[in-house]
């Protein structure tokens, strides 16, 4: 039952936001009593913590599987972006904003894990790209990985990038292209242009 509650709660949180979904909503959606939910989770904060952790591990596992395919690094970043966007439902309810505002401790813990994961993935991605001659060899690898994380975090700030002007899926595409055009070689640019053109068809 605990796994079922986690799964349904995560789905609702992503669709409607962490603040918007109440324990009553969850109980009604599942056709169970609130008492059943509280038998597994002491309070909503605990439920939110476990949902975000579960989602993080799921996303991490999917990213690891994509990396294990050893695609070229440019294609790899697009595959990861597609996977994450699919499983975060395009973040249409801005759950991260609600998490930051109403569950700041959980948000900070998640952001730390996110940073550590992205550092590892992007550092590896950049190093492989340099070795393959598709990223410039004079890059400061640590700077590139950190500025990429910083950018991914910043574009989710709806005060800077309101959804009315920047739909999240398009925004992530634009940001990824912006990032890659700054680090690719002419050889890498050909690969990038091919991926962008095929995505637009």
PDB file of C-alpha atoms in Angstrom:
ATOM      1  CA  UNK A   1       0.000   0.000   0.000  1.00  0.00           C
ATOM      2  CA  UNK A   2       2.839   2.391   0.828  1.00  0.00           C
ATOM      3  CA  UNK A   3       4.228   2.103  -2.717  1.00  0.00           C
ATOM      4  CA  UNK A   4       0.774   2.736  -4.200  1.00  0.00           C
ATOM      5  CA  UNK A   5       0.359   5.859  -2.072  1.00  0.00           C
ATOM      6  CA  UNK A   6       3.809   7.115  -3.113  1.00  0.00           C
ATOM      7  CA  UNK A   7       3.073   6.516  -6.789  1.00  0.00           C
ATOM      8  CA  UNK A   8      -0.320   8.244  -6.754  1.00  0.00           C
ATOM      9  CA  UNK A   9       0.884  11.131  -4.551  1.00  0.00           C
ATOM     10  CA  UNK A  10       3.869  11.762  -6.837  1.00  0.00           C
ATOM     11  CA  UNK A  11       1.591  11.789  -9.876  1.00  0.00           C
ATOM     12  CA  UNK A  12      -0.782  14.292  -8.240  1.00  0.00           C
ATOM     13  CA  UNK A  13       2.022  16.508  -6.940  1.00  0.00           C
ATOM     14  CA  UNK A  14       3.563  16.758 -10.412  1.00  0.00           C
ATOM     15  CA  UNK A  15       0.222  17.498 -12.054  1.00  0.00           C
ATOM     16  CA  UNK A  16      -1.174  19.958  -9.502  1.00  0.00           C
ATOM     17  CA  UNK A  17       1.715  21.054  -7.279  1.00  0.00           C
ATOM     18  CA  UNK A  18       2.919  20.107  -3.796  1.00  0.00           C
ATOM     19  CA  UNK A  19       0.854  22.753  -2.003  1.00  0.00           C
ATOM     20  CA  UNK A  20      -2.301  22.273  -4.058  1.00  0.00           C
ATOM     21  CA  UNK A  21      -2.802  18.558  -3.308  1.00  0.00           C
ATOM     22  CA  UNK A  22      -4.200  17.829   0.164  1.00  0.00           C
ATOM     23  CA  UNK A  23      -4.224  14.543   2.051  1.00  0.00           C
ATOM     24  CA  UNK A  24      -8.017  14.531   1.514  1.00  0.00           C
ATOM     25  CA  UNK A  25      -7.470  14.833  -2.251  1.00  0.00           C
ATOM     26  CA  UNK A  26      -5.077  11.901  -2.179  1.00  0.00           C
ATOM     27  CA  UNK A  27      -7.398   9.746  -0.066  1.00  0.00           C
ATOM     28  CA  UNK A  28     -10.386  10.505  -2.332  1.00  0.00           C
ATOM     29  CA  UNK A  29      -8.351   9.839  -5.473  1.00  0.00           C
ATOM     30  CA  UNK A  30      -7.263   6.446  -4.143  1.00  0.00           C
ATOM     31  CA  UNK A  31     -10.573   5.513  -2.549  1.00  0.00           C
ATOM     32  CA  UNK A  32      -8.962   5.001   0.863  1.00  0.00           C
ATOM     33  CA  UNK A  33      -9.180   6.776   4.220  1.00  0.00           C
ATOM     34  CA  UNK A  34      -6.739   9.428   5.407  1.00  0.00           C
ATOM     35  CA  UNK A  35      -6.057   7.105   8.335  1.00  0.00           C
ATOM     36  CA  UNK A  36      -4.552   4.594   5.895  1.00  0.00           C
ATOM     37  CA  UNK A  37      -2.213   7.258   4.511  1.00  0.00           C
ATOM     38  CA  UNK A  38      -1.173   8.364   8.003  1.00  0.00           C
ATOM     39  CA  UNK A  39      -0.417   4.734   8.903  1.00  0.00           C
ATOM     40  CA  UNK A  40       2.470   4.948   6.403  1.00  0.00           C
ATOM     41  CA  UNK A  41       3.380   8.651   6.554  1.00  0.00           C
ATOM     42  CA  UNK A  42       3.349  10.712   9.756  1.00  0.00           C
ATOM     43  CA  UNK A  43       2.370  13.909   7.935  1.00  0.00           C
ATOM     44  CA  UNK A  44       2.280  15.557   4.517  1.00  0.00           C
ATOM     45  CA  UNK A  45       5.861  16.850   4.836  1.00  0.00           C
ATOM     46  CA  UNK A  46       7.088  13.286   5.276  1.00  0.00           C
ATOM     47  CA  UNK A  47       5.049  12.193   2.260  1.00  0.00           C
ATOM     48  CA  UNK A  48       6.500  15.018   0.148  1.00  0.00           C
ATOM     49  CA  UNK A  49      10.046  14.082   1.248  1.00  0.00           C
ATOM     50  CA  UNK A  50       9.594  10.433   0.297  1.00  0.00           C
ATOM     51  CA  UNK A  51       7.886  11.277  -3.009  1.00  0.00           C
ATOM     52  CA  UNK A  52      10.686  13.605  -4.092  1.00  0.00           C
ATOM     53  CA  UNK A  53      13.341  11.076  -3.054  1.00  0.00           C
ATOM     54  CA  UNK A  54      11.575   8.251  -4.893  1.00  0.00           C
ATOM     55  CA  UNK A  55      11.230  10.415  -8.012  1.00  0.00           C
ATOM     56  CA  UNK A  56      14.881  11.451  -7.815  1.00  0.00           C
ATOM     57  CA  UNK A  57      16.044   7.816  -7.682  1.00  0.00           C
ATOM     58  CA  UNK A  58      13.759   6.915 -10.589  1.00  0.00           C
ATOM     59  CA  UNK A  59      15.075   9.804 -12.718  1.00  0.00           C
ATOM     60  CA  UNK A  60      18.662   8.976 -11.716  1.00  0.00           C
ATOM     61  CA  UNK A  61      18.164   5.345 -12.771  1.00  0.00           C
ATOM     62  CA  UNK A  62      16.771   6.405 -16.155  1.00  0.00           C
ATOM     63  CA  UNK A  63      19.671   8.798 -16.746  1.00  0.00           C
ATOM     64  CA  UNK A  64      22.179   6.078 -15.825  1.00  0.00           C
ATOM     65  CA  UNK A  65      20.551   3.763 -18.386  1.00  0.00           C
ATOM     66  CA  UNK A  66      20.829   6.437 -21.110  1.00  0.00           C
ATOM     67  CA  UNK A  67      24.508   7.085 -20.233  1.00  0.00           C
ATOM     68  CA  UNK A  68      25.204   3.328 -20.355  1.00  0.00           C
ATOM     69  CA  UNK A  69      24.164   3.337 -24.049  1.00  0.00           C
ATOM     70  CA  UNK A  70      27.347   5.352 -24.795  1.00  0.00           C
ATOM     71  CA  UNK A  71      25.731   7.537 -27.453  1.00  0.00           C
ATOM     72  CA  UNK A  72      27.641  10.562 -28.653  1.00  0.00           C
ATOM     73  CA  UNK A  73      27.572  13.211 -25.903  1.00  0.00           C
ATOM     74  CA  UNK A  74      25.348  15.689 -27.806  1.00  0.00           C
ATOM     75  CA  UNK A  75      22.712  13.067 -28.534  1.00  0.00           C
ATOM     76  CA  UNK A  76      22.996  11.856 -24.927  1.00  0.00           C
ATOM     77  CA  UNK A  77      22.042  15.293 -23.535  1.00  0.00           C
ATOM     78  CA  UNK A  78      18.969  15.427 -25.787  1.00  0.00           C
ATOM     79  CA  UNK A  79      17.910  11.923 -24.735  1.00  0.00           C
ATOM     80  CA  UNK A  80      18.286  12.822 -21.057  1.00  0.00           C
ATOM     81  CA  UNK A  81      16.279  16.030 -21.530  1.00  0.00           C
ATOM     82  CA  UNK A  82      13.502  14.094 -23.309  1.00  0.00           C
ATOM     83  CA  UNK A  83      13.401  11.433 -20.564  1.00  0.00           C
ATOM     84  CA  UNK A  84      13.300  13.966 -17.715  1.00  0.00           C
ATOM     85  CA  UNK A  85      10.620  16.129 -19.357  1.00  0.00           C
ATOM     86  CA  UNK A  86       8.442  13.080 -20.024  1.00  0.00           C
ATOM     87  CA  UNK A  87       8.559  11.935 -16.406  1.00  0.00           C
ATOM     88  CA  UNK A  88       8.189  15.379 -14.856  1.00  0.00           C
ATOM     89  CA  UNK A  89       5.057  15.909 -16.986  1.00  0.00           C
ATOM     90  CA  UNK A  90       6.600  19.050 -18.444  1.00  0.00           C
ATOM     91  CA  UNK A  91       6.301  20.506 -14.932  1.00  0.00           C
ATOM     92  CA  UNK A  92       3.089  22.249 -15.928  1.00  0.00           C
ATOM     93  CA  UNK A  93       2.130  23.055 -12.335  1.00  0.00           C
ATOM     94  CA  UNK A  94       5.610  24.355 -11.460  1.00  0.00           C
ATOM     95  CA  UNK A  95       5.976  21.806  -8.631  1.00  0.00           C
ATOM     96  CA  UNK A  96       9.552  22.878  -7.996  1.00  0.00           C
ATOM     97  CA  UNK A  97       8.426  26.424  -7.218  1.00  0.00           C
ATOM     98  CA  UNK A  98       5.842  25.127  -4.720  1.00  0.00           C
ATOM     99  CA  UNK A  99       8.397  22.751  -3.221  1.00  0.00           C
ATOM    100  CA  UNK A 100      10.839  25.631  -2.727  1.00  0.00           C
ATOM    101  CA  UNK A 101       8.192  27.910  -1.193  1.00  0.00           C
ATOM    102  CA  UNK A 102       6.328  25.487   1.091  1.00  0.00           C
ATOM    103  CA  UNK A 103       8.881  22.723   1.763  1.00  0.00           C
ATOM    104  CA  UNK A 104      12.229  24.585   1.711  1.00  0.00           C
ATOM    105  CA  UNK A 105      14.239  21.935   3.596  1.00  0.00           C
ATOM    106  CA  UNK A 106      13.108  19.205   1.210  1.00  0.00           C
ATOM    107  CA  UNK A 107      13.857  21.496  -1.739  1.00  0.00           C
ATOM    108  CA  UNK A 108      17.402  22.218  -0.522  1.00  0.00           C
ATOM    109  CA  UNK A 109      18.117  18.500   0.051  1.00  0.00           C
ATOM    110  CA  UNK A 110      16.793  17.657  -3.415  1.00  0.00           C
ATOM    111  CA  UNK A 111      18.741  20.468  -5.078  1.00  0.00           C
ATOM    112  CA  UNK A 112      21.963  19.214  -3.444  1.00  0.00           C
ATOM    113  CA  UNK A 113      21.343  15.691  -4.790  1.00  0.00           C
ATOM    114  CA  UNK A 114      20.440  17.123  -8.197  1.00  0.00           C
ATOM    115  CA  UNK A 115      23.671  19.151  -8.294  1.00  0.00           C
ATOM    116  CA  UNK A 116      25.831  16.149  -7.337  1.00  0.00           C
ATOM    117  CA  UNK A 117      24.171  13.962  -9.970  1.00  0.00           C
ATOM    118  CA  UNK A 118      24.465  16.594 -12.710  1.00  0.00           C
ATOM    119  CA  UNK A 119      28.079  17.373 -11.840  1.00  0.00           C
ATOM    120  CA  UNK A 120      28.968  13.737 -12.328  1.00  0.00           C
ATOM    121  CA  UNK A 121      26.941  13.307 -15.545  1.00  0.00           C
ATOM    122  CA  UNK A 122      27.906  16.587 -17.208  1.00  0.00           C
ATOM    123  CA  UNK A 123      31.608  16.325 -16.286  1.00  0.00           C
ATOM    124  CA  UNK A 124      31.696  12.899 -17.925  1.00  0.00           C
ATOM    125  CA  UNK A 125      29.691  14.176 -20.918  1.00  0.00           C
ATOM    126  CA  UNK A 126      32.038  17.135 -21.501  1.00  0.00           C
ATOM    127  CA  UNK A 127      35.214  15.048 -21.146  1.00  0.00           C
ATOM    128  CA  UNK A 128      33.950  12.474 -23.644  1.00  0.00           C
ATOM    129  CA  UNK A 129      32.884  15.225 -26.038  1.00  0.00           C
ATOM    130  CA  UNK A 130      36.371  16.738 -25.920  1.00  0.00           C
ATOM    131  CA  UNK A 131      37.979  13.335 -26.527  1.00  0.00           C
ATOM    132  CA  UNK A 132      35.703  12.771 -29.528  1.00  0.00           C
ATOM    133  CA  UNK A 133      36.531  16.187 -30.968  1.00  0.00           C
ATOM    134  CA  UNK A 134      32.931  17.438 -30.844  1.00  0.00           C
ATOM    135  CA  UNK A 135      33.474  19.806 -27.878  1.00  0.00           C
ATOM    136  CA  UNK A 136      36.267  22.395 -27.810  1.00  0.00           C
ATOM    137  CA  UNK A 137      39.425  21.096 -26.140  1.00  0.00           C
ATOM    138  CA  UNK A 138      40.195  24.376 -24.333  1.00  0.00           C
ATOM    139  CA  UNK A 139      37.051  24.219 -22.177  1.00  0.00           C
ATOM    140  CA  UNK A 140      37.219  24.622 -18.405  1.00  0.00           C
ATOM    141  CA  UNK A 141      35.311  21.391 -17.747  1.00  0.00           C
ATOM    142  CA  UNK A 142      34.345  22.171 -14.158  1.00  0.00           C
ATOM    143  CA  UNK A 143      33.060  25.628 -15.135  1.00  0.00           C
ATOM    144  CA  UNK A 144      30.977  24.199 -18.003  1.00  0.00           C
ATOM    145  CA  UNK A 145      29.343  21.578 -15.776  1.00  0.00           C
ATOM    146  CA  UNK A 146      28.504  24.141 -13.070  1.00  0.00           C
ATOM    147  CA  UNK A 147      27.191  26.797 -15.453  1.00  0.00           C
ATOM    148  CA  UNK A 148      25.007  24.143 -17.101  1.00  0.00           C
ATOM    149  CA  UNK A 149      23.471  23.241 -13.729  1.00  0.00           C
ATOM    150  CA  UNK A 150      23.057  26.925 -12.896  1.00  0.00           C
ATOM    151  CA  UNK A 151      21.277  27.546 -16.204  1.00  0.00           C
ATOM    152  CA  UNK A 152      18.947  24.547 -15.879  1.00  0.00           C
ATOM    153  CA  UNK A 153      17.998  25.796 -12.409  1.00  0.00           C
ATOM    154  CA  UNK A 154      17.527  29.418 -13.493  1.00  0.00           C
ATOM    155  CA  UNK A 155      15.300  28.724 -16.497  1.00  0.00           C
ATOM    156  CA  UNK A 156      12.802  27.090 -14.121  1.00  0.00           C
ATOM    157  CA  UNK A 157      12.364  30.430 -12.334  1.00  0.00           C
ATOM    158  CA  UNK A 158       8.969  31.563 -13.589  1.00  0.00           C
ATOM    159  CA  UNK A 159       9.585  35.163 -12.562  1.00  0.00           C
ATOM    160  CA  UNK A 160      12.440  35.258 -15.069  1.00  0.00           C
ATOM    161  CA  UNK A 161      10.855  32.949 -17.636  1.00  0.00           C
ATOM    162  CA  UNK A 162       7.039  33.099 -17.330  1.00  0.00           C
ATOM    163  CA  UNK A 163       5.276  30.098 -18.862  1.00  0.00           C
ATOM    164  CA  UNK A 164       3.082  32.438 -20.927  1.00  0.00           C
ATOM    165  CA  UNK A 165       6.210  33.507 -22.837  1.00  0.00           C
ATOM    166  CA  UNK A 166       8.343  30.395 -22.455  1.00  0.00           C
ATOM    167  CA  UNK A 167       6.505  27.020 -22.439  1.00  0.00           C
ATOM    168  CA  UNK A 168       8.743  24.726 -20.379  1.00  0.00           C
ATOM    169  CA  UNK A 169       9.398  22.086 -23.073  1.00  0.00           C
ATOM    170  CA  UNK A 170      10.428  24.741 -25.629  1.00  0.00           C
ATOM    171  CA  UNK A 171      12.474  26.549 -22.991  1.00  0.00           C
ATOM    172  CA  UNK A 172      14.530  23.441 -22.201  1.00  0.00           C
ATOM    173  CA  UNK A 173      15.171  22.898 -25.930  1.00  0.00           C
ATOM    174  CA  UNK A 174      16.312  26.497 -26.368  1.00  0.00           C
ATOM    175  CA  UNK A 175      18.529  26.302 -23.288  1.00  0.00           C
ATOM    176  CA  UNK A 176      20.146  23.026 -24.339  1.00  0.00           C
ATOM    177  CA  UNK A 177      20.920  24.410 -27.815  1.00  0.00           C
ATOM    178  CA  UNK A 178      22.289  27.612 -26.232  1.00  0.00           C
ATOM    179  CA  UNK A 179      24.570  25.543 -23.959  1.00  0.00           C
ATOM    180  CA  UNK A 180      25.824  23.272 -26.725  1.00  0.00           C
ATOM    181  CA  UNK A 181      26.505  26.007 -29.297  1.00  0.00           C
ATOM    182  CA  UNK A 182      28.908  27.545 -26.794  1.00  0.00           C
ATOM    183  CA  UNK A 183      31.038  24.397 -26.454  1.00  0.00           C
ATOM    184  CA  UNK A 184      30.885  22.486 -29.765  1.00  0.00           C
ATOM    185  CA  UNK A 185      33.550  22.302 -32.459  1.00  0.00           C
ATOM    186  CA  UNK A 186      32.596  22.555 -36.172  1.00  0.00           C
ATOM    187  CA  UNK A 187      32.337  18.736 -36.138  1.00  0.00           C
ATOM    188  CA  UNK A 188      30.005  18.898 -33.125  1.00  0.00           C
ATOM    189  CA  UNK A 189      27.944  21.665 -34.716  1.00  0.00           C
ATOM    190  CA  UNK A 190      27.072  19.366 -37.625  1.00  0.00           C
ATOM    191  CA  UNK A 191      25.778  16.724 -35.198  1.00  0.00           C
ATOM    192  CA  UNK A 192      23.839  19.352 -33.228  1.00  0.00           C
ATOM    193  CA  UNK A 193      22.230  20.801 -36.380  1.00  0.00           C
ATOM    194  CA  UNK A 194      21.215  17.313 -37.526  1.00  0.00           C
ATOM    195  CA  UNK A 195      19.518  16.590 -34.153  1.00  0.00           C
ATOM    196  CA  UNK A 196      17.736  19.988 -34.107  1.00  0.00           C
ATOM    197  CA  UNK A 197      16.530  19.562 -37.705  1.00  0.00           C
ATOM    198  CA  UNK A 198      15.258  16.036 -37.035  1.00  0.00           C
ATOM    199  CA  UNK A 199      13.421  17.260 -33.878  1.00  0.00           C
ATOM    200  CA  UNK A 200      11.628  19.909 -35.940  1.00  0.00           C
ATOM    201  CA  UNK A 201      10.322  17.509 -38.554  1.00  0.00           C
TER     202      UNK A 201
END
